[in-house]
Coordinates of C-alpha atoms and ligand atoms in Angstrom, one line a residue:
X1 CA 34.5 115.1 41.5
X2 CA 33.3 112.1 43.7
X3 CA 36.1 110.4 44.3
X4 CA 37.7 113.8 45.6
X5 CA 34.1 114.3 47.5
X6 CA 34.4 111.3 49.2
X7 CA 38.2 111.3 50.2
X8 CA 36.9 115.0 51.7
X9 CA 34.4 112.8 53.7
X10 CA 37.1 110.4 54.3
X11 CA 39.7 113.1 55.8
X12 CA 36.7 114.6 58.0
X13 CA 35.6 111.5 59.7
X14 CA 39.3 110.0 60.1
X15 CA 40.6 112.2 62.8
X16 CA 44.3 111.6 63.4
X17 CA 44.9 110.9 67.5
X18 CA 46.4 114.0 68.8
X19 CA 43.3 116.0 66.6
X20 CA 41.0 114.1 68.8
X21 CA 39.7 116.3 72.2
X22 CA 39.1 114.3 75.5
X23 CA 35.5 114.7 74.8
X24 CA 35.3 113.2 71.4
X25 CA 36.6 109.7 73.4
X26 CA 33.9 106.8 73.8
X27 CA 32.2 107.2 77.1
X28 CA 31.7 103.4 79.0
X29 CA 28.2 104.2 78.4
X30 CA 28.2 104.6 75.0
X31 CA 31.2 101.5 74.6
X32 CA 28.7 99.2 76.4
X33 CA 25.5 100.5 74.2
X34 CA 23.9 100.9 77.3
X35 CA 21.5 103.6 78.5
X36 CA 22.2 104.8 81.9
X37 CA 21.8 102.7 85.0
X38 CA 18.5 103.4 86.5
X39 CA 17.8 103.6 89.6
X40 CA 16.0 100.4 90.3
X41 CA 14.3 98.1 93.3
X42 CA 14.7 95.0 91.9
X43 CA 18.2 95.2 91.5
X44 CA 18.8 95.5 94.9
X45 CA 16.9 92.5 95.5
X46 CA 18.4 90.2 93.0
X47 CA 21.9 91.6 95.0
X48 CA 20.0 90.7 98.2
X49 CA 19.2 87.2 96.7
X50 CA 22.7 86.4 95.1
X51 CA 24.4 87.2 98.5
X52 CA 22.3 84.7 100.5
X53 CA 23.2 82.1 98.1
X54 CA 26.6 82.8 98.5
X55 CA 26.3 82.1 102.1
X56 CA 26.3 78.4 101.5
X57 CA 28.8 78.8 98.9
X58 CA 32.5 77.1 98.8
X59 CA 34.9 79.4 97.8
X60 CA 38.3 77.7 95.6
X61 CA 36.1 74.4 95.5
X62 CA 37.0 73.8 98.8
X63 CA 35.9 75.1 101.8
X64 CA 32.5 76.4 103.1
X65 CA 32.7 79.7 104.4
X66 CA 30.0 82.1 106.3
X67 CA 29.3 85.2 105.1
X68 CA 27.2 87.9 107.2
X69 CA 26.5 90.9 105.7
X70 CA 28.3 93.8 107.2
X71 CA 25.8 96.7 107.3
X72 CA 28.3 99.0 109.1
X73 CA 30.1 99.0 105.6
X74 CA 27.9 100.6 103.1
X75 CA 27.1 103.0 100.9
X76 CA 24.3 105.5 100.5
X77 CA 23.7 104.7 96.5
X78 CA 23.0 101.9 94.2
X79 CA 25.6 99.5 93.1
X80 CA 27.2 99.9 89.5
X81 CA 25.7 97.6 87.9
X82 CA 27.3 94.2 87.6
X83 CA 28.4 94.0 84.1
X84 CA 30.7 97.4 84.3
X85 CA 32.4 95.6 87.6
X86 CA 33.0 92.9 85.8
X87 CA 33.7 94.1 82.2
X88 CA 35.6 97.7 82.9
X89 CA 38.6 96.1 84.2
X90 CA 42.3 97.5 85.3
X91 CA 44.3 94.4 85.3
X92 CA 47.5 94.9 82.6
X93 CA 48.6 91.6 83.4
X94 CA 45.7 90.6 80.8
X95 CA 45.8 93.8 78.6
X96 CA 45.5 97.5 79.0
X97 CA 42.1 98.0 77.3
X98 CA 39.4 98.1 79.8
X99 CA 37.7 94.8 78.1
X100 CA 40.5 93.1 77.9
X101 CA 40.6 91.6 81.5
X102 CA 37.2 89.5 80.9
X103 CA 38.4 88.9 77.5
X104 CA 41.9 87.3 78.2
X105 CA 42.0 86.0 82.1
X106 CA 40.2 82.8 81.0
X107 CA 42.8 80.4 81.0
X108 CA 44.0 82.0 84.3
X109 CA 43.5 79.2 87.0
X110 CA 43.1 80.8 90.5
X111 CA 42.9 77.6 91.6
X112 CA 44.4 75.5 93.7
X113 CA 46.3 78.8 95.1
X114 CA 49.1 79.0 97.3
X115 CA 49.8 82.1 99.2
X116 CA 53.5 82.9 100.7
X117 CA 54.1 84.8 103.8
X118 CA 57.4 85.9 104.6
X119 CA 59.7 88.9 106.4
X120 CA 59.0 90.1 110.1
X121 CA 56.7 87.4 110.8
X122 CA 56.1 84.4 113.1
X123 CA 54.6 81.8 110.9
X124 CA 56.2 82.5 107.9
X125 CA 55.5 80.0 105.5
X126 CA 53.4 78.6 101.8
X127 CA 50.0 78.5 102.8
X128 CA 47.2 76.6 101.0
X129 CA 44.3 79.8 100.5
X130 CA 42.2 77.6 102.4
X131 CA 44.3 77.1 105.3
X132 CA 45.0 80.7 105.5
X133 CA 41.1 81.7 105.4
X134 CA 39.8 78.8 107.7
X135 CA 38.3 80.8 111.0
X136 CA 38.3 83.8 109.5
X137 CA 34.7 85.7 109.2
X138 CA 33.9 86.2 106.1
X139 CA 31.5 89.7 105.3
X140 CA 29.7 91.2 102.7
X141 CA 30.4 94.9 102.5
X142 CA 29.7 97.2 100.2
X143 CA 32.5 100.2 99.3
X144 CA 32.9 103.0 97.1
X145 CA 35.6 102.5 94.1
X146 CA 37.9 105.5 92.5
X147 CA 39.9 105.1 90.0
X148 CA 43.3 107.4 89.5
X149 CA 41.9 107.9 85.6
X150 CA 38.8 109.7 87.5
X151 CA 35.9 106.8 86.9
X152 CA 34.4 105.3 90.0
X153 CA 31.9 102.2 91.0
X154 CA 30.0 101.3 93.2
X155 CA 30.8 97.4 94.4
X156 CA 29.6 95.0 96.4
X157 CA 32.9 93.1 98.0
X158 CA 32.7 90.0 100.0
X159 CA 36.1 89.2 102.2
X160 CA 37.3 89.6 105.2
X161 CA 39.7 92.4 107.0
X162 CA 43.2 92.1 106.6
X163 CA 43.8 92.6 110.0
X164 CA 42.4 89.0 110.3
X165 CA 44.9 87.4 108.2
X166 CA 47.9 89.8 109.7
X167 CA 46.8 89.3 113.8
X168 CA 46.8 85.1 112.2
X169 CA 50.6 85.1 111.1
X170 CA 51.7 87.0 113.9
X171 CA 54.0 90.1 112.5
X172 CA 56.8 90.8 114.6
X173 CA 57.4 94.3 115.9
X174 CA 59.7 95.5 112.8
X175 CA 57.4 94.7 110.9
X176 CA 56.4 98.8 109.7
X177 CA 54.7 97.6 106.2
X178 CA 53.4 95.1 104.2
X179 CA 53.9 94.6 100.6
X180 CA 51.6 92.1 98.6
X181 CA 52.7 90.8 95.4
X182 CA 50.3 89.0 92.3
X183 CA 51.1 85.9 90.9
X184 CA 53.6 85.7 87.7
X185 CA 52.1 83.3 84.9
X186 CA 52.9 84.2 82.1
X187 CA 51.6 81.2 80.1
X188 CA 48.3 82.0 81.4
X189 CA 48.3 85.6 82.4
X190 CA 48.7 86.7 78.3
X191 CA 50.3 90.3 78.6
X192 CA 53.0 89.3 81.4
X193 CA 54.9 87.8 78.2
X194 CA 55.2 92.0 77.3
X195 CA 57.4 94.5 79.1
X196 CA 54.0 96.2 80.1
X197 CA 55.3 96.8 83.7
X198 CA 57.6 95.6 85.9
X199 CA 55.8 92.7 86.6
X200 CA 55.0 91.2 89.4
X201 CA 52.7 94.0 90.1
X202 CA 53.7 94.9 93.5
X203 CA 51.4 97.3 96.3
X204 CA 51.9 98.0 99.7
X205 CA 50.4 99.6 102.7
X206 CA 51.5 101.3 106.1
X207 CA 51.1 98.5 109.1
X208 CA 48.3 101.1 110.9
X209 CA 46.5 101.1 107.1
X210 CA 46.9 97.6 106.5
X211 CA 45.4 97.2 110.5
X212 CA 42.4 99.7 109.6
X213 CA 38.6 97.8 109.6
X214 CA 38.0 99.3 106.2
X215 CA 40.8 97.5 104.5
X216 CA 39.6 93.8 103.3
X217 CA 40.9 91.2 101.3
X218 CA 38.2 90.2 98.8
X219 CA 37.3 86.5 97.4
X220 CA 34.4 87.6 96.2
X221 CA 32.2 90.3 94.2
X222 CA 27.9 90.3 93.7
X223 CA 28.0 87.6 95.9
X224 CA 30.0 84.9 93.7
X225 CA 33.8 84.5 93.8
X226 CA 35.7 86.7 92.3
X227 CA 35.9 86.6 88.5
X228 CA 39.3 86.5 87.1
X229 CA 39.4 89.9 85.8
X230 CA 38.5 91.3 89.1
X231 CA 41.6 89.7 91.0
X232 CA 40.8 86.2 91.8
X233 CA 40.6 84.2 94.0
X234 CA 42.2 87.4 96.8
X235 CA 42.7 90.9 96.0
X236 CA 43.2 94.0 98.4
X237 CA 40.7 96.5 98.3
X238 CA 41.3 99.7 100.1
X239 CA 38.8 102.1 99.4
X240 CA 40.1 105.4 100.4
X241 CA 42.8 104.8 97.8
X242 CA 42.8 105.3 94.3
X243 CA 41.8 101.9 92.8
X244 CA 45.6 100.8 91.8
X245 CA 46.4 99.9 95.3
X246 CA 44.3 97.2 95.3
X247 CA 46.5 94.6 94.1
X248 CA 45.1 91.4 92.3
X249 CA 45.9 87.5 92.5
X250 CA 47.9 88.1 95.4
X251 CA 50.7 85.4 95.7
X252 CA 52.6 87.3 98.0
X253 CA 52.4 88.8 101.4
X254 CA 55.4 90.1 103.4
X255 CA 56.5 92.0 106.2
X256 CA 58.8 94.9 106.1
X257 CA 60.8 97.3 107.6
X258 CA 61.1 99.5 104.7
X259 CA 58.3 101.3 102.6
X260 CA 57.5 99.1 99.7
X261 CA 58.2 100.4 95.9
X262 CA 55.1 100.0 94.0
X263 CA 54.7 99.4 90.5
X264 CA 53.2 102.6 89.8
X265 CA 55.7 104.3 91.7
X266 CA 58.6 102.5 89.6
X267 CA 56.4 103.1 86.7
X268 CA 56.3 107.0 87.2
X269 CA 56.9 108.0 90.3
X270 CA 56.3 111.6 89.4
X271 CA 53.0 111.1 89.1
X272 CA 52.5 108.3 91.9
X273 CA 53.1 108.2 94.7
X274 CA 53.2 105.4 98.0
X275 CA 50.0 106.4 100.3
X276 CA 47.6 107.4 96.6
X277 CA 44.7 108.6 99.5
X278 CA 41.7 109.9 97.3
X279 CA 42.5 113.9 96.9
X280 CA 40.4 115.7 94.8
X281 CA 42.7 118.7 95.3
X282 CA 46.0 117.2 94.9
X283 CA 45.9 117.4 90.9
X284 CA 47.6 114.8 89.1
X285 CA 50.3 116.1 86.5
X286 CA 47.6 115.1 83.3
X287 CA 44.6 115.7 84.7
X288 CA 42.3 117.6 87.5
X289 CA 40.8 114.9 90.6
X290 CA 38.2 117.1 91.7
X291 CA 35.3 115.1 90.1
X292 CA 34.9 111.4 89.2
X293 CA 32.5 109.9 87.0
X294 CA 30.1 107.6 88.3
X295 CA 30.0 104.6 85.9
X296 CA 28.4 104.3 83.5
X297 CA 27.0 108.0 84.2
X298 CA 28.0 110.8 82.3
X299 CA 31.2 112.9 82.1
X300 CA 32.4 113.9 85.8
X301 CA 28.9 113.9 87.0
X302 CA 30.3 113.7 91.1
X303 CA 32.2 115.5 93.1
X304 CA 35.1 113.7 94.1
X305 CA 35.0 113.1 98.1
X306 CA 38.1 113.8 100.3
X307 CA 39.6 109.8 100.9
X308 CA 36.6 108.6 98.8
X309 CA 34.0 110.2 101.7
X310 CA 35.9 107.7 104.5
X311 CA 37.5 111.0 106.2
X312 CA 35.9 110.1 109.7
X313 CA 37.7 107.0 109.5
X314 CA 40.6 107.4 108.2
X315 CA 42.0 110.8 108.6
X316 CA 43.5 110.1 111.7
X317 CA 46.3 108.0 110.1
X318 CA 47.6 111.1 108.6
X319 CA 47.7 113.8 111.5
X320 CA 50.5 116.5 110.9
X321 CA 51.3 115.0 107.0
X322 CA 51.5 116.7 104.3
X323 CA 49.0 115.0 101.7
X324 CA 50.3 117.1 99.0
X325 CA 53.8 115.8 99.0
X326 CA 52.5 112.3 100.2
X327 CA 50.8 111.5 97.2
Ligands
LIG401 N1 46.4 94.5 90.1 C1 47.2 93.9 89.2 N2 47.9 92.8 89.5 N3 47.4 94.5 87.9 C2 46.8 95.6 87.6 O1 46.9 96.1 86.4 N4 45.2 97.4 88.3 C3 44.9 98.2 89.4 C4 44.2 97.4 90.5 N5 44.9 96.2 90.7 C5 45.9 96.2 88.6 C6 45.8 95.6 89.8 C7 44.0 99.3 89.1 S1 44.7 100.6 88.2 C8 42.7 99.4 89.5 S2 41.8 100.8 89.2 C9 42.0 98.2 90.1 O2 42.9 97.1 90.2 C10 40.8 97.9 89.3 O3 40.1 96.8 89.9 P1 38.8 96.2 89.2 O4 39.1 95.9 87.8 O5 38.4 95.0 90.0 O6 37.7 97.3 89.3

């Protein structure tokens, strides 16, 4: 009787994967162990302190940059804490689990880095990072994150717009798009040695969004360089997009006539599209966008905001599209 008992038990708490609902799946919060993020003073301070130190800061071991906080570019809510930025990472080139980016990236050496522009452009050319980010004003912004697979942070960035770097290298007027590519390594980056995508992970952006004040080029995150899991040493961030536009380890910029193919696009391009503007009612094919959750909050505790709650912004761009069919 107890060995068929127990294989009872056995068959009751070993669920096979399709028996398994969406809401039996490990919430972040319970995969960290961690209670919810409290609302908390102190926090903002040590971000406050962190920040100033990274003032005097050299980012790649080389250069001293300035960094002013950009108060215009904020957000009315507390940061996600630190360790979900860091540790609940999209970066396949390390792994599709969301701990696998800090887990694998750290052999990855995002430095010295080298950063080739090319296409419809006046200084074309293999650019030390340095080089490339010397002059430019570096800020401290804050931004709202939302991911496609309905999670959202909320992160304090440092970079500089992209517009900097672009009005630097002098585009030419073809130029309609730019498409940025990340770095192929695959001795160091660990799952580029796996057909996981079409690697290199490719993104792009219309010239006008690519030109917009919001869009920024990050080096840095809670006011140290970036981490490797979260894109060092540049990454894009654009944040009325859904999070996979902002490509990581960017090795490549170029200038193009042509809309880009992204990787998600190539990927499925049923269910992705080119512009990916946050849309809580333009449903994607497995699952509703109308609310997000809040990391590490609880199941789709927020309303999802049209372009991530930068409509005054940005909405202009898009006068007279359709946003359902440009996904
Ligand atoms: N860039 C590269 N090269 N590879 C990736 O897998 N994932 C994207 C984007 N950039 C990805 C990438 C996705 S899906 C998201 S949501 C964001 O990075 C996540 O950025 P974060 O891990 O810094 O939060």
């Amino acid at each position: 009787v107890i060995p068929q008992l127990l294989s009872k038990v056995a068959a009751m708490l070993i669920k096979k994967p399709e028996s398994i609902r969406p809401s039996e799946i490990t919430t972040p919060e319970m995969y960290y162990g961690r209670r919810r993020f409290m609302r908390d003073a102190s926090g903002a301070m040590i971000v406050a302190t962190v920040s100033g130190l990274a003032w005097h800061s050299p980012v790649n071991g080389a250069t001293t940059l300035n960094f002013t906080k950009n108060s215009k570019y904020t957000v009315d809510a507390d940061p996600t804490d630190r360790k979900y930025v860091t540790g609940y990472n999209n970066f396949y080139e390390f792994g599709t689990r969301k701990s696998d980016p800090a887990e694998n990236s750290g052999a990855f050496r995002p430095r010295p880095w080298k950063v080739e522009i090319g296409g419809l452009v006046n200084k074309p050319g293999e650019y030390e990072l340095d080089d490339l980010l010397s002059g430019i004003t570096m800020e401290d912004r804050v931004y709202r994150l939302r991911c496609v697979e309905a999670w959202s942070m909320v992160i304090p960035w440092y970079g500089f717009p992209l517009s900097a770097l672009i009005e630097k290298v002098e585009p030419q007027p073809g130029a309609k798009y730019i498409e940025m590519k990340t770095i192929v390594r695959p001795e160091e980056m660990t799952h580029q040695r796996f057909p996981i995508l079409d690697w290199p992970y490719i993104e792009g952006l219309r010239m006008d969004e690519a030109m917009h004040p919001l869009t920024i080029l990050a080096t840095g995150v809670y006011g140290a360089n970036l981490p490797n899991q979260n894109g060092a040493p540049l990454r894009l961030v654009v944040p009325w997009k859904y999070g996979f536009k902002g490509v990581k380890s960017i090795q490549s910029i170029r200038f193009v006539e042509e809309m880009p193919i992204n990787t998600w696009q190539v990927q499925n391009s049923h269910e992705y599209g080119f512009f990916a503007n946050v849309n809580p009612s333009v449903t994607h094919p497995r699952w509703s966008q109308a609310r997000e959750t809040r990391l590490p909050g609880f199941r789709k505790d927020f309303d999802t905001m049209m372009f991530n709650g930068y409509t005054d912004q940005v909405q202009h761009l898009y006068a007279g599209m359709d946003l359902e069919r440009w996904k």
